[in-house]
Coordinates of C-alpha atoms in Angstrom, one line a residue:
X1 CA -9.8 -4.5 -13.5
X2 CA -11.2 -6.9 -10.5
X3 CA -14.4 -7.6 -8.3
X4 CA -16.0 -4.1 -9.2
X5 CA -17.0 -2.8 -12.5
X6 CA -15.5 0.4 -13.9
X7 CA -18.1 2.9 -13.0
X8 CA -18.3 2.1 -9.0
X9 CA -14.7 2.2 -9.0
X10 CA -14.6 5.5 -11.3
X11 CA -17.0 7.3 -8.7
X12 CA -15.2 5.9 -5.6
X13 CA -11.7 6.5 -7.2
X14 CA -12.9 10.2 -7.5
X15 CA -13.9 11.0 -4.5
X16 CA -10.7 9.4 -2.7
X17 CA -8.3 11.3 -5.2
X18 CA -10.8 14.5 -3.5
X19 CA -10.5 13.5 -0.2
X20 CA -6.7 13.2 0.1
X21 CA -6.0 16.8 -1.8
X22 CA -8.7 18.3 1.1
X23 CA -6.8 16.6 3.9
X24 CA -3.7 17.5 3.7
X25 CA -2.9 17.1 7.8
X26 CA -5.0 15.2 10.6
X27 CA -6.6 18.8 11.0
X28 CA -8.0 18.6 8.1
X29 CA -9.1 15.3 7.6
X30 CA -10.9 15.7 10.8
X31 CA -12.4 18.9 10.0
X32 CA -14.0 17.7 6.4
X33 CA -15.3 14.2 8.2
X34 CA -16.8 16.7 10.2
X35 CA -18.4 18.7 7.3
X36 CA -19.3 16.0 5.4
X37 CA -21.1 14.2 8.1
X38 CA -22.9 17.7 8.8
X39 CA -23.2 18.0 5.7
X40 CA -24.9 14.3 5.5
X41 CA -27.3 15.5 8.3
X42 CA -25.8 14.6 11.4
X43 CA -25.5 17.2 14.3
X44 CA -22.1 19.0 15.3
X45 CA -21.1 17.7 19.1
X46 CA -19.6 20.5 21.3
X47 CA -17.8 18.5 23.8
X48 CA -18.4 20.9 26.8
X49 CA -22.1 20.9 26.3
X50 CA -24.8 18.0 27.3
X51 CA -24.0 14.9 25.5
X52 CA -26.6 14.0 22.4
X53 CA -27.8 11.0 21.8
X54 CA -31.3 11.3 20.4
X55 CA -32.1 9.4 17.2
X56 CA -29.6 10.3 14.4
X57 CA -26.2 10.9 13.8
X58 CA -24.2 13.0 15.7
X59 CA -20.2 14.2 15.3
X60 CA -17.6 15.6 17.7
X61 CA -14.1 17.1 16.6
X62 CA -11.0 17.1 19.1
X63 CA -8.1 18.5 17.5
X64 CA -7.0 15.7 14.6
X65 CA -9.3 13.4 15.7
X66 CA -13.2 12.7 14.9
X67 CA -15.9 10.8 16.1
X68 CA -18.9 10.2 15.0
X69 CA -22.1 7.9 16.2
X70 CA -25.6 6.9 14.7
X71 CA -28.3 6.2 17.6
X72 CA -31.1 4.2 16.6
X73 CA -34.9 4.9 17.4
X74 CA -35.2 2.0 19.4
X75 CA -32.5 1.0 21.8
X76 CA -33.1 -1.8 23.7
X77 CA -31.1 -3.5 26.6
X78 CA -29.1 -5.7 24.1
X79 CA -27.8 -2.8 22.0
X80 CA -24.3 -2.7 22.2
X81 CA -21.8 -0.7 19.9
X82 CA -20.3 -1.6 16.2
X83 CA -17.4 0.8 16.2
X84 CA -14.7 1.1 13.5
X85 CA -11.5 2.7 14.3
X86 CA -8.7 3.9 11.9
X87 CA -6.8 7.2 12.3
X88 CA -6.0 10.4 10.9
X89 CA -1.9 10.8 10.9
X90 CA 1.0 9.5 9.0
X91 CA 5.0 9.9 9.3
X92 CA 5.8 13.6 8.0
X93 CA 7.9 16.2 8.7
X94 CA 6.9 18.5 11.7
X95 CA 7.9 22.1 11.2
X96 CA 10.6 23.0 15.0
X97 CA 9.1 26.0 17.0
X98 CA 12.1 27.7 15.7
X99 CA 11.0 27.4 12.1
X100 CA 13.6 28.1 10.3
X101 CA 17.7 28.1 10.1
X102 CA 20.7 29.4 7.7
X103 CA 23.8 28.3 6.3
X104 CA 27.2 30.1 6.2
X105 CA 26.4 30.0 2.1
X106 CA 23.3 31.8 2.1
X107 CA 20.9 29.1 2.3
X108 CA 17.3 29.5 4.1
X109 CA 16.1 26.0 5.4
X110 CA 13.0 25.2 7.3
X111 CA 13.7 23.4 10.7
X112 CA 11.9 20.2 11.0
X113 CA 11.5 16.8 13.3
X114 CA 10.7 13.9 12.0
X115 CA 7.3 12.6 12.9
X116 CA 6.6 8.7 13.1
X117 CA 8.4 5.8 10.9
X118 CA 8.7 7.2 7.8
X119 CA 10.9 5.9 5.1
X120 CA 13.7 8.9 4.7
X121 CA 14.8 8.0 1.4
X122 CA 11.5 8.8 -0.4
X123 CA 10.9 12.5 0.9
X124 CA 14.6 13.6 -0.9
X125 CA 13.9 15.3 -3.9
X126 CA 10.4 16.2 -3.9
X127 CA 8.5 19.6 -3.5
X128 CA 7.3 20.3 -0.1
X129 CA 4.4 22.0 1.2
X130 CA 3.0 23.0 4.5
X131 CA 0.0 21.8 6.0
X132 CA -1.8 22.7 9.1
X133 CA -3.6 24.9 12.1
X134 CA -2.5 28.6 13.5
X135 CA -4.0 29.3 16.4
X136 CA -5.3 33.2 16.2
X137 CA -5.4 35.4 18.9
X138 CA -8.8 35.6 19.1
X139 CA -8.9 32.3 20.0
X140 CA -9.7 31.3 16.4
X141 CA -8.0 28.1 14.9
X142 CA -7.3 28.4 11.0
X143 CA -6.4 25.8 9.0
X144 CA -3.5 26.2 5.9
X145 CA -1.9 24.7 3.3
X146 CA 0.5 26.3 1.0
X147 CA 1.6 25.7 -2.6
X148 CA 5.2 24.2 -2.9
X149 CA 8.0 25.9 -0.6
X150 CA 10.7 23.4 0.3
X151 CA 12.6 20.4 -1.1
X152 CA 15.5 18.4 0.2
X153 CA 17.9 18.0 -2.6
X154 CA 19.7 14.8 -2.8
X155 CA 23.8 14.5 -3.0
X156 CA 24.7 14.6 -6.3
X157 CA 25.9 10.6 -7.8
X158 CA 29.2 12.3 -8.5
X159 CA 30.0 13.2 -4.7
X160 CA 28.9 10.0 -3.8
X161 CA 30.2 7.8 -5.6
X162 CA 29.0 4.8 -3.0
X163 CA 25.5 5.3 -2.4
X164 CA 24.6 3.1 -5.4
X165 CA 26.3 -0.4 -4.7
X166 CA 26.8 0.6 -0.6
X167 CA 23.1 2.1 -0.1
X168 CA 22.0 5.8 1.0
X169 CA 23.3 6.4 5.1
X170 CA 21.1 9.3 6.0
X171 CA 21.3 11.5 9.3
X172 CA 18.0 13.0 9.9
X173 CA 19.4 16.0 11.7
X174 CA 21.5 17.0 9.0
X175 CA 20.7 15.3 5.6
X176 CA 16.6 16.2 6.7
X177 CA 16.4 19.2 6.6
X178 CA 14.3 21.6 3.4
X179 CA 15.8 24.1 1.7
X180 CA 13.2 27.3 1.1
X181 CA 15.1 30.2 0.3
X182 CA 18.6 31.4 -0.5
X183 CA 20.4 34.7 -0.1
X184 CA 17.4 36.5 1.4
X185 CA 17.6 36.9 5.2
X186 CA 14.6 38.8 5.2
X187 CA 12.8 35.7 4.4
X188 CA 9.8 35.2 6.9
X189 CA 8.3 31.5 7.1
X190 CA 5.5 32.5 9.0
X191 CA 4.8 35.5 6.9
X192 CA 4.8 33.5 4.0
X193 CA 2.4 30.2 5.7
X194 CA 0.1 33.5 7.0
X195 CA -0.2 35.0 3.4
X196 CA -1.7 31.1 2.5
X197 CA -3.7 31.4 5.4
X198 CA -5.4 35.0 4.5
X199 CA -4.4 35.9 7.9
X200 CA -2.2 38.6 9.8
X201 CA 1.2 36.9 10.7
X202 CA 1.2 38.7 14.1
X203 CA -2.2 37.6 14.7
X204 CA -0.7 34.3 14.8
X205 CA -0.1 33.1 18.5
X206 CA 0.9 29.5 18.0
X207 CA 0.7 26.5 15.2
X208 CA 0.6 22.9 14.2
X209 CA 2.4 22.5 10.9
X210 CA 3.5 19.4 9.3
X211 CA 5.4 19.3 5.6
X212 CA 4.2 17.0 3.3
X213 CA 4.8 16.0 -0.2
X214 CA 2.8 19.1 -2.7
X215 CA 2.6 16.0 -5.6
X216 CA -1.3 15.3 -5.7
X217 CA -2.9 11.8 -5.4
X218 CA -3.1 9.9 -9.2
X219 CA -3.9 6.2 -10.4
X220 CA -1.6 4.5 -13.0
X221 CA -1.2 1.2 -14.5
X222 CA -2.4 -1.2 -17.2
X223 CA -6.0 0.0 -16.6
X224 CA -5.4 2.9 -14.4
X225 CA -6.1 0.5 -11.2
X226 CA -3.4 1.2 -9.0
X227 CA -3.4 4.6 -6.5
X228 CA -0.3 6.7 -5.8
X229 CA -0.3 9.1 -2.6
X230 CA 0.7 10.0 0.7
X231 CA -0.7 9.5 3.8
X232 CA -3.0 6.4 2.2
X233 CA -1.9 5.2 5.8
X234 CA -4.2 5.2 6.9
X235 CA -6.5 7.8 5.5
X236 CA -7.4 4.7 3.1
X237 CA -9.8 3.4 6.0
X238 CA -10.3 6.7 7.1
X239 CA -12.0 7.5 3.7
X240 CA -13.7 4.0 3.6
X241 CA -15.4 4.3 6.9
X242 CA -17.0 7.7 5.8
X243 CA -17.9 6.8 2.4
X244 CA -20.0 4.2 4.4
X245 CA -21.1 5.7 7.0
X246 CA -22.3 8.6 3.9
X247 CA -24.3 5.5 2.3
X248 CA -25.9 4.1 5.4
X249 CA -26.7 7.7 6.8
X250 CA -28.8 8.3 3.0
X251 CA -31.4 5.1 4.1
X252 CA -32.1 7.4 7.0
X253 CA -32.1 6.7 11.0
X254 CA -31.8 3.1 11.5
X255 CA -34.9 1.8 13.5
X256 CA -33.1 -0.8 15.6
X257 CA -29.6 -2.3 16.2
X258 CA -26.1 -1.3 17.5
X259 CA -25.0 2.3 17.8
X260 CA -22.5 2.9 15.1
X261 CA -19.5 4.7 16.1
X262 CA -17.0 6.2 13.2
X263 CA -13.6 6.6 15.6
X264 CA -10.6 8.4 13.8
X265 CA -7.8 8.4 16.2
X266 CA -4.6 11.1 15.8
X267 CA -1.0 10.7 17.0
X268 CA -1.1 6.7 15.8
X269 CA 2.3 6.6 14.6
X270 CA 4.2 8.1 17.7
X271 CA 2.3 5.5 19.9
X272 CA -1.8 6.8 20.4
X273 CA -0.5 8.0 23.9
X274 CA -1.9 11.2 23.7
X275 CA -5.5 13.2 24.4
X276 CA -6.3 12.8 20.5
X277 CA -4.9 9.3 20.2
X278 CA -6.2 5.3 21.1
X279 CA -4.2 5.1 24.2
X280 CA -6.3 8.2 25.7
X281 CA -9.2 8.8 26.8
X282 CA -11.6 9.9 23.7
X283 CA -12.9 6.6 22.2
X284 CA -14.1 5.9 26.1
X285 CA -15.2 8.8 26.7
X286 CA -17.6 8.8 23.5
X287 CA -19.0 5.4 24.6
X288 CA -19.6 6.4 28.1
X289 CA -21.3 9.4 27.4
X290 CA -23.3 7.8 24.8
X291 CA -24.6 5.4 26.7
X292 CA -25.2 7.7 29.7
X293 CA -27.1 9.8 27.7
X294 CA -29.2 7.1 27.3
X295 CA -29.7 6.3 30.8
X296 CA -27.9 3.5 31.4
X297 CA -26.3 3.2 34.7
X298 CA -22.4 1.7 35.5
X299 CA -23.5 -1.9 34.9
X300 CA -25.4 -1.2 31.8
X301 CA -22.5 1.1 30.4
X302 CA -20.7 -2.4 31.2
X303 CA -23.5 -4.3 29.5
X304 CA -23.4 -2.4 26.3
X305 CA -19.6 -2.7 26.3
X306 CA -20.0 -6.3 26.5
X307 CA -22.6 -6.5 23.4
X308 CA -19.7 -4.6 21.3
X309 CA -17.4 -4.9 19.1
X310 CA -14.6 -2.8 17.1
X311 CA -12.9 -3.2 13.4
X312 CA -9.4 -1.6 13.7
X313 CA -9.4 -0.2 10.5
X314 CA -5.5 0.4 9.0
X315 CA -3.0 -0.6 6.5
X316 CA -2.1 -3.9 5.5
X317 CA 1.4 -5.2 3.5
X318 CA 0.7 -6.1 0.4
X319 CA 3.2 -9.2 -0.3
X320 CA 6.0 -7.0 -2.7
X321 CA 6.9 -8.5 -6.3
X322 CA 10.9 -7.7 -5.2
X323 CA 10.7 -9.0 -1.8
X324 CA 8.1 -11.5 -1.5
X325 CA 10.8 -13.8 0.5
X326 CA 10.1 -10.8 3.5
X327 CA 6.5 -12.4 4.0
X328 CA 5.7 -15.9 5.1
X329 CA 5.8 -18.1 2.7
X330 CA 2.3 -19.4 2.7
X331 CA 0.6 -16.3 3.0
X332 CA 0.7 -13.9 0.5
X333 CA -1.7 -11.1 0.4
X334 CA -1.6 -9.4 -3.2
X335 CA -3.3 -6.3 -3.5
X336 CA -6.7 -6.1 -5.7
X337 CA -8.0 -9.3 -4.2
X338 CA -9.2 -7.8 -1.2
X339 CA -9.0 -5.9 2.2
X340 CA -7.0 -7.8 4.4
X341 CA -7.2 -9.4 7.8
X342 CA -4.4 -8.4 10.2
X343 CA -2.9 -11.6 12.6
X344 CA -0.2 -12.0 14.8
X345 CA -0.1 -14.5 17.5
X346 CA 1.4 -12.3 20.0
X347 CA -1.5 -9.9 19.8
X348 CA 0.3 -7.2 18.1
X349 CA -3.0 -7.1 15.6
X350 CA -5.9 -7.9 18.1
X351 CA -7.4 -10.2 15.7
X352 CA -8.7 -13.6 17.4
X353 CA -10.8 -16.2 16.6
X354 CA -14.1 -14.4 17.5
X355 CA -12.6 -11.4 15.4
X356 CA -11.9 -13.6 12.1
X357 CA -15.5 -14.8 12.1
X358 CA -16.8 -11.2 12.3
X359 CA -14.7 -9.7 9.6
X360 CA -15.5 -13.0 7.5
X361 CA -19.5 -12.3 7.8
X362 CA -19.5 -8.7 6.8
X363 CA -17.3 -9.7 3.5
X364 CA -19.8 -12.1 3.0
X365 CA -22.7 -10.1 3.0
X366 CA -20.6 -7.3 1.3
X367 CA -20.0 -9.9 -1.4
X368 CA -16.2 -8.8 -0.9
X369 CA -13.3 -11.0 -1.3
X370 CA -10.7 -11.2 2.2
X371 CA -7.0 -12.2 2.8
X372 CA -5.2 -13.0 5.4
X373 CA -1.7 -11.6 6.8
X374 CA 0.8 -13.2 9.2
X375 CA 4.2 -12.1 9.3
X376 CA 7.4 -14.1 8.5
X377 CA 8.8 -15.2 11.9
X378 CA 11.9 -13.5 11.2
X379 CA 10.3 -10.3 10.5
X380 CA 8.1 -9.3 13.1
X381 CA 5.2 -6.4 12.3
X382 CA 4.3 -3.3 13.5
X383 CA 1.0 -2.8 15.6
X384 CA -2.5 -0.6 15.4
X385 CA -5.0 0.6 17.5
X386 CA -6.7 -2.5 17.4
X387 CA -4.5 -4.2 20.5
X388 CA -4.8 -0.4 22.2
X389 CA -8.4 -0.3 22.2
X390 CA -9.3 -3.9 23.1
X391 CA -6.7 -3.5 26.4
X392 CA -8.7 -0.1 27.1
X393 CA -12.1 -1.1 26.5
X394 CA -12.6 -4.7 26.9
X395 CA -14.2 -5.0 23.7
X396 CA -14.1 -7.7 21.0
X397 CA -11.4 -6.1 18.1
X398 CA -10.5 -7.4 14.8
X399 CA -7.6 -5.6 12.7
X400 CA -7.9 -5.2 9.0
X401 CA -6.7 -3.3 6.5
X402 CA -6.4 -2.3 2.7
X403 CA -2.8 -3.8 1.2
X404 CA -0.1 -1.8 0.1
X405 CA 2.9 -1.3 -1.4
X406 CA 5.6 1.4 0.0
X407 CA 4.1 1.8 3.2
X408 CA 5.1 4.9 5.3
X409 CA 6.9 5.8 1.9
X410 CA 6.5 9.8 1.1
X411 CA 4.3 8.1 -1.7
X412 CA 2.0 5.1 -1.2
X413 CA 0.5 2.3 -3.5
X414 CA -2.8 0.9 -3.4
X415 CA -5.8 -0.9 -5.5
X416 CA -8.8 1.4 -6.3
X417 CA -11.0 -2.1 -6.0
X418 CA -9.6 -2.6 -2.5
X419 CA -10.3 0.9 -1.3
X420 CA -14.1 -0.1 -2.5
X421 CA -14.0 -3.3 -1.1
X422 CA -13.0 -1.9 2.2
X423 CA -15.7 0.6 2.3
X424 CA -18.8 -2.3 1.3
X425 CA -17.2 -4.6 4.1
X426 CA -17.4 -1.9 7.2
X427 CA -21.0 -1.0 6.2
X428 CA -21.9 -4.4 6.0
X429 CA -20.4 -4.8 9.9
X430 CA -22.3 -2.0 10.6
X431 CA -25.8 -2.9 9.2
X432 CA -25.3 -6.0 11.7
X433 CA -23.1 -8.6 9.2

């Protein structure tokens, strides 16, 4: 099975399956960090009221992003920050403000745009559902998700005859685009999204609504140790960040050390350059109020920036058993023997020096196994938060991540002992590791 016995895994396994069927869209997953956290004992942060930071835990909700921070009793002038970062979003389908569209035959489809990177292939054929916030006229924000309404069927084999030996050629405008209804133009999307809701459709004023795959999360394999779902990018680290941040918050206020910070970004895979997202403000903002709040002037904000550090928590490739020649050839990172470190010369992981012997000190005290990832010269990677947040803040960053397999696929695979293994690393780094 791997590095974990069967019960810890069983338990953890769980709870994950749990967590991805309750966050369906980054408005959720924020929302039930949130509630958890509360839930946990920590103390809801309205963001236009004085900023807390008395001894305890404390969280703050902006849209599809969460934060949450763990002040010690004592804070001294070495205390810095131990901050882990991941974030909330993956490549869907968002639903167009025009919602929906009809054919000449009859058919009803729902109007969508593509959102992030997302392999096109592997949302044909699948059941649909929507996912979401309405924003109510009383100022109210709801979140929804429906049962399955949509699909986009795949050409049949026998009108195309090529796609087989000369590959699928998609266009996303045409070819992407979910069928709901047929031969009924009183079909109303909203309506139908509002009944979900247990709302009044013209209560509704305006919306957020994604479609994502209505197949829930399940393990498989030779003993049930692999874990299909969406969106594991990245609410993999999103979910192992929590469930240590849960563990640390149950042996109470921490009497000394770093202020933890739990940061899930939105809007990572169009680029973080929003309010919600890595390139903003919000991770900055957090910090500075923090450590205003506990009266420390310009240079010590400065000071306590300098005593930090940051994990950029997202997810790592897993070398593939059908393509390993993509990776480089001496590095092959195989999912189940551990969360992996993320590095790239030209900084497009922020991972240095500095950052390798951090991530390899709270594995050690986790008693967790680590890879390493570099990419093939001839295929260069993607990026994270970590590179964002390091230019914004100044502060030491180290990119990991939990391998997988399909990445940015309508249906990811992962390791249940990773997912673990991520989790006992990040609250190692945060008890001081």
């Amino acid at each position: 099975m791997g590095y974990f016995d069967y019960s810890e895994t069983d338990v953890h396994t769980i709870d994950y399956q749990h967590f991805l069927l309750d966050s369906p869209s980054p408005y959720h997953a924020a929302d039930l960090v949130a509630q958890r956290l509360v839930d946990a004992g920590f103390t809801r942060q309205d963001e236009t009221e004085p900023w807390n930071a008395s001894p305890g835990g404390h969280v703050m909700v902006r849209g599809g992003a969460v934060a949450a921070w763990v002040v010690p009793t004592s804070v001294t002038e070495q205390t810095g920050f131990r901050i882990v970062g991941a974030h909330t979003d993956s490549p869907v389908f968002h639903v167009k403000p025009s919602l929906t569209s009809s054919t000449a035959d009859g058919w009803g489809q729902i109007d969508v745009e593509v959102y992030g990177g997302m392999m096109w292939n592997s949302w044909l054929d699948r059941e649909l559902a929507v996912a979401g916030r309405l924003m109510m006229k009383d100022g109210r924000q709801v979140l929804v998700r429906t049962g399955a309404l949509a699909r986009i069927p795949q050409l049949a084999i026998h009108l195309d005859r090529g796609v087989n030996p000369e590959g699928l050629k998609l266009d996303p405008q045409k070819h992407l685009h979910p069928v709901w209804t047929v031969d009924n133009s009183e079909a109303n999307f909203m309506a139908e999204v509002a009944k979900y809701a247990g709302v009044n459709v013209k209560d509704i004023v305006s919306h957020d609504l994604i479609l994502i795959p209505q197949q829930g999360p399940a393990t498989f394999g030779e003993s049930g140790q692999f874990f299909a779902a969406g969106q594991q990018d990245n609410l993999s680290s999103v979910h192992a960040a929590l469930t240590a941040f849960e563990r640390l918050t149950k042996a109470g206020t921490p009497t000394d050390g770093d202020v933890r910070i739990f940061m899930c970004f939105n809007h990572e895979e169009i680029g973080s350059a929003t309010r919600e997202g890595a390139a903003g403000p919000i991770l900055q903002t957090v910090l500075e109020r923090t450590a205003y709040a506990l009266n420390r002037d310009a240079d010590g904000v400065a000071r306590m920036f300098a005593a930090s550090s940051c994990i950029s928590a997202d997810a790592a490739h897993s070398v593939h058993p059908n393509y390993a020649e993509y990776h480089d050839p001496a590095t092959h990172p195989v999912m189940g023997r551990g969360p992996v470190l993320k590095i790239n010369a030209n900084q497009r992981y922020a991972t240095d020096g500095e950052g390798i012997a951090l991530w390899h000190r709270a594995c050690a005290a986790a008693g967790v196994p680590s890879q390493d990832f570099v990419s093939n010269n001839a295929m260069p990677c993607g990026s994270t938060i970590g590179p964002i947040t390091a230019t914004r803040l100044g502060i030491l960053t180290v990119d990991v991540g939990v391998g997988l397999l399909s990445m940015h696929s309508a249906r990811e695979m992962s390791h249940v002992n990773d997912l673990i293994g991520m989790s006992k690393a990040l609250e190692a780094y945060w008890l001081g590791a």
